[in-house]
PDB file of C-alpha atoms in Angstrom:
ATOM      1  CA  UNK N   1     -41.728  50.189  -1.057  1.00  0.00           C
ATOM      2  CA  UNK N   2     -40.044  47.201   0.618  1.00  0.00           C
ATOM      3  CA  UNK N   3     -38.912  44.125  -1.292  1.00  0.00           C
ATOM      4  CA  UNK N   4     -38.394  40.823   0.525  1.00  0.00           C
ATOM      5  CA  UNK N   5     -36.351  37.908  -0.823  1.00  0.00           C
ATOM      6  CA  UNK N   6     -36.239  34.492   0.824  1.00  0.00           C
ATOM      7  CA  UNK N   7     -33.356  32.026   0.478  1.00  0.00           C
ATOM      8  CA  UNK N   8     -32.003  28.868   2.072  1.00  0.00           C
ATOM      9  CA  UNK N   9     -34.664  26.391   1.031  1.00  0.00           C
ATOM     10  CA  UNK N  10     -33.837  22.989  -0.392  1.00  0.00           C
ATOM     11  CA  UNK N  11     -34.107  19.229   0.042  1.00  0.00           C
ATOM     12  CA  UNK N  12     -33.379  17.679   3.416  1.00  0.00           C
ATOM     13  CA  UNK N  13     -33.962  14.292   5.022  1.00  0.00           C
ATOM     14  CA  UNK N  14     -36.414  13.865   7.876  1.00  0.00           C
ATOM     15  CA  UNK N  15     -34.782  14.844  11.140  1.00  0.00           C
ATOM     16  CA  UNK N  16     -32.475  17.302   9.451  1.00  0.00           C
ATOM     17  CA  UNK N  17     -32.221  21.094   9.632  1.00  0.00           C
ATOM     18  CA  UNK N  18     -32.411  24.117   7.375  1.00  0.00           C
ATOM     19  CA  UNK N  19     -31.908  27.834   7.977  1.00  0.00           C
ATOM     20  CA  UNK N  20     -34.005  30.232   5.930  1.00  0.00           C
ATOM     21  CA  UNK N  21     -33.082  33.870   5.381  1.00  0.00           C
ATOM     22  CA  UNK N  22     -35.224  36.847   4.402  1.00  0.00           C
ATOM     23  CA  UNK N  23     -33.381  39.882   3.057  1.00  0.00           C
ATOM     24  CA  UNK N  24     -34.982  43.316   2.686  1.00  0.00           C
ATOM     25  CA  UNK N  25     -34.231  45.678  -0.172  1.00  0.00           C
ATOM     26  CA  UNK N  26     -35.412  49.068  -1.379  1.00  0.00           C
ATOM     27  CA  UNK N  27     -35.893  52.288   0.521  1.00  0.00           C
ATOM     28  CA  UNK N  28     -36.694  51.473   4.130  1.00  0.00           C
ATOM     29  CA  UNK N  29     -37.787  54.358   6.352  1.00  0.00           C
ATOM     30  CA  UNK N  30     -39.530  52.497   9.140  1.00  0.00           C
ATOM     31  CA  UNK N  31     -39.346  49.465  11.403  1.00  0.00           C
ATOM     32  CA  UNK N  32     -41.189  46.219  10.758  1.00  0.00           C
ATOM     33  CA  UNK N  33     -42.702  43.298  12.575  1.00  0.00           C
ATOM     34  CA  UNK N  34     -41.724  40.197  10.618  1.00  0.00           C
ATOM     35  CA  UNK N  35     -43.412  36.848  10.079  1.00  0.00           C
ATOM     36  CA  UNK N  36     -42.915  33.516   8.358  1.00  0.00           C
ATOM     37  CA  UNK N  37     -45.762  31.642   6.687  1.00  0.00           C
ATOM     38  CA  UNK N  38     -45.835  28.480   4.610  1.00  0.00           C
ATOM     39  CA  UNK N  39     -48.101  26.964   1.972  1.00  0.00           C
ATOM     40  CA  UNK N  40     -48.286  23.374   0.784  1.00  0.00           C
ATOM     41  CA  UNK N  41     -49.935  22.411  -2.549  1.00  0.00           C
ATOM     42  CA  UNK N  42     -53.715  22.611  -2.297  1.00  0.00           C
ATOM     43  CA  UNK N  43     -53.531  24.145   1.198  1.00  0.00           C
ATOM     44  CA  UNK N  44     -54.053  27.656   2.550  1.00  0.00           C
ATOM     45  CA  UNK N  45     -51.079  29.731   3.612  1.00  0.00           C
ATOM     46  CA  UNK N  46     -50.521  29.149   7.339  1.00  0.00           C
ATOM     47  CA  UNK N  47     -48.664  30.959  10.089  1.00  0.00           C
ATOM     48  CA  UNK N  48     -45.289  29.589  11.176  1.00  0.00           C
ATOM     49  CA  UNK N  49     -43.482  32.179  13.322  1.00  0.00           C
ATOM     50  CA  UNK N  50     -43.198  35.935  13.933  1.00  0.00           C
ATOM     51  CA  UNK N  51     -40.872  38.380  15.643  1.00  0.00           C
ATOM     52  CA  UNK N  52     -41.447  41.956  16.779  1.00  0.00           C
ATOM     53  CA  UNK N  53     -39.562  44.888  15.286  1.00  0.00           C
ATOM     54  CA  UNK N  54     -36.967  44.966  18.066  1.00  0.00           C
ATOM     55  CA  UNK N  55     -36.816  41.201  18.610  1.00  0.00           C
ATOM     56  CA  UNK N  56     -38.311  41.353  22.105  1.00  0.00           C
ATOM     57  CA  UNK N  57     -41.311  39.145  21.289  1.00  0.00           C
ATOM     58  CA  UNK N  58     -41.588  35.944  19.294  1.00  0.00           C
ATOM     59  CA  UNK N  59     -44.558  33.770  18.333  1.00  0.00           C
ATOM     60  CA  UNK N  60     -44.761  30.207  16.999  1.00  0.00           C
ATOM     61  CA  UNK N  61     -47.391  27.916  15.598  1.00  0.00           C
ATOM     62  CA  UNK N  62     -48.076  24.874  17.775  1.00  0.00           C
ATOM     63  CA  UNK N  63     -46.910  22.627  14.941  1.00  0.00           C
ATOM     64  CA  UNK N  64     -43.370  24.046  15.015  1.00  0.00           C
ATOM     65  CA  UNK N  65     -42.982  25.061  18.675  1.00  0.00           C
ATOM     66  CA  UNK N  66     -39.778  23.654  20.122  1.00  0.00           C
ATOM     67  CA  UNK N  67     -38.364  22.845  16.680  1.00  0.00           C
ATOM     68  CA  UNK N  68     -38.143  26.244  14.950  1.00  0.00           C
ATOM     69  CA  UNK N  69     -36.590  29.520  16.096  1.00  0.00           C
ATOM     70  CA  UNK N  70     -36.902  33.000  14.589  1.00  0.00           C
ATOM     71  CA  UNK N  71     -34.333  35.778  14.849  1.00  0.00           C
ATOM     72  CA  UNK N  72     -33.421  39.052  13.167  1.00  0.00           C
ATOM     73  CA  UNK N  73     -30.475  41.326  12.495  1.00  0.00           C
ATOM     74  CA  UNK N  74     -31.745  44.818  11.803  1.00  0.00           C
ATOM     75  CA  UNK N  75     -28.315  46.121  10.881  1.00  0.00           C
ATOM     76  CA  UNK N  76     -28.117  43.525   8.124  1.00  0.00           C
ATOM     77  CA  UNK N  77     -31.811  44.002   7.310  1.00  0.00           C
ATOM     78  CA  UNK N  78     -32.386  40.267   7.575  1.00  0.00           C
ATOM     79  CA  UNK N  79     -34.690  37.810   9.340  1.00  0.00           C
ATOM     80  CA  UNK N  80     -33.959  34.117   9.862  1.00  0.00           C
ATOM     81  CA  UNK N  81     -35.911  30.937  10.498  1.00  0.00           C
ATOM     82  CA  UNK N  82     -33.897  28.054  11.946  1.00  0.00           C
ATOM     83  CA  UNK N  83     -35.760  24.791  11.351  1.00  0.00           C
ATOM     84  CA  UNK N  84     -34.702  21.668  13.247  1.00  0.00           C
ATOM     85  CA  UNK N  85     -36.100  18.136  13.479  1.00  0.00           C
ATOM     86  CA  UNK N  86     -37.843  18.546  10.137  1.00  0.00           C
ATOM     87  CA  UNK N  87     -40.521  16.082   9.064  1.00  0.00           C
ATOM     88  CA  UNK N  88     -42.357  15.579   5.740  1.00  0.00           C
ATOM     89  CA  UNK N  89     -45.303  17.642   7.020  1.00  0.00           C
ATOM     90  CA  UNK N  90     -42.992  20.676   6.972  1.00  0.00           C
ATOM     91  CA  UNK N  91     -42.730  20.451   3.171  1.00  0.00           C
ATOM     92  CA  UNK N  92     -44.062  23.717   1.721  1.00  0.00           C
ATOM     93  CA  UNK N  93     -43.142  27.014   0.139  1.00  0.00           C
ATOM     94  CA  UNK N  94     -42.018  29.353   2.926  1.00  0.00           C
ATOM     95  CA  UNK N  95     -42.811  33.065   2.733  1.00  0.00           C
ATOM     96  CA  UNK N  96     -41.403  36.048   4.576  1.00  0.00           C
ATOM     97  CA  UNK N  97     -43.800  38.892   5.476  1.00  0.00           C
ATOM     98  CA  UNK N  98     -43.420  42.395   6.946  1.00  0.00           C
ATOM     99  CA  UNK N  99     -45.698  44.863   8.745  1.00  0.00           C
ATOM    100  CA  UNK N 100     -44.839  48.526   9.111  1.00  0.00           C
ATOM    101  CA  UNK N 101     -45.048  49.428  12.824  1.00  0.00           C
ATOM    102  CA  UNK N 102     -46.591  52.792  11.922  1.00  0.00           C
ATOM    103  CA  UNK N 103     -49.626  51.097  10.403  1.00  0.00           C
ATOM    104  CA  UNK N 104     -52.830  51.745  12.314  1.00  0.00           C
ATOM    105  CA  UNK N 105     -54.871  48.951  13.813  1.00  0.00           C
ATOM    106  CA  UNK N 106     -54.005  46.012  16.024  1.00  0.00           C
ATOM    107  CA  UNK N 107     -51.085  43.767  15.161  1.00  0.00           C
ATOM    108  CA  UNK N 108     -52.082  40.097  15.350  1.00  0.00           C
ATOM    109  CA  UNK N 109     -48.965  38.107  14.360  1.00  0.00           C
ATOM    110  CA  UNK N 110     -50.738  34.932  13.295  1.00  0.00           C
ATOM    111  CA  UNK N 111     -52.989  36.593  10.688  1.00  0.00           C
ATOM    112  CA  UNK N 112     -51.974  36.922   7.049  1.00  0.00           C
ATOM    113  CA  UNK N 113     -53.911  40.179   6.860  1.00  0.00           C
ATOM    114  CA  UNK N 114     -51.608  41.734   9.456  1.00  0.00           C
ATOM    115  CA  UNK N 115     -48.757  42.061   6.931  1.00  0.00           C
ATOM    116  CA  UNK N 116     -48.142  44.576   4.176  1.00  0.00           C
ATOM    117  CA  UNK N 117     -45.299  43.026   2.188  1.00  0.00           C
ATOM    118  CA  UNK N 118     -44.521  39.472   1.068  1.00  0.00           C
ATOM    119  CA  UNK N 119     -41.593  37.702  -0.556  1.00  0.00           C
ATOM    120  CA  UNK N 120     -41.818  35.271  -3.456  1.00  0.00           C
ATOM    121  CA  UNK N 121     -41.145  32.214  -1.298  1.00  0.00           C
ATOM    122  CA  UNK N 122     -38.521  29.481  -1.053  1.00  0.00           C
ATOM    123  CA  UNK N 123     -39.229  25.751  -1.439  1.00  0.00           C
ATOM    124  CA  UNK N 124     -38.542  23.415   1.486  1.00  0.00           C
ATOM    125  CA  UNK N 125     -38.838  19.676   0.788  1.00  0.00           C
ATOM    126  CA  UNK N 126     -38.378  17.093   3.541  1.00  0.00           C
ATOM    127  CA  UNK N 127     -37.950  13.496   2.419  1.00  0.00           C
ATOM    128  CA  UNK N 128     -38.940  10.504   4.542  1.00  0.00           C
TER     129      UNK N 128
END
């Protein structure tokens, strides 16, 4: 079973930047597609970005395209979300998610149901 732990959240002024990290722990015997989602109070969890198991493909929500980048370091068992030009609408709890590439069925990066494992989240607050 894979455990995911997010870090790097905090308070930042509008226009600033933050870099989130997602570290994997436990016995890992496979490769994983990875995604980032976020959830604001009273809102549904929404897709932010995703990256394929080998890093060859990336996906971004329209709301963050051009501002956020996603990357991974499989040797370090970590995934990163670089967030630039932040605005108050980016305020949310950010979650890391993983999908085992051996899982049957189509992989649709933007869907919450595509992922098998989730972290506990890290708070990002952007002040105006």
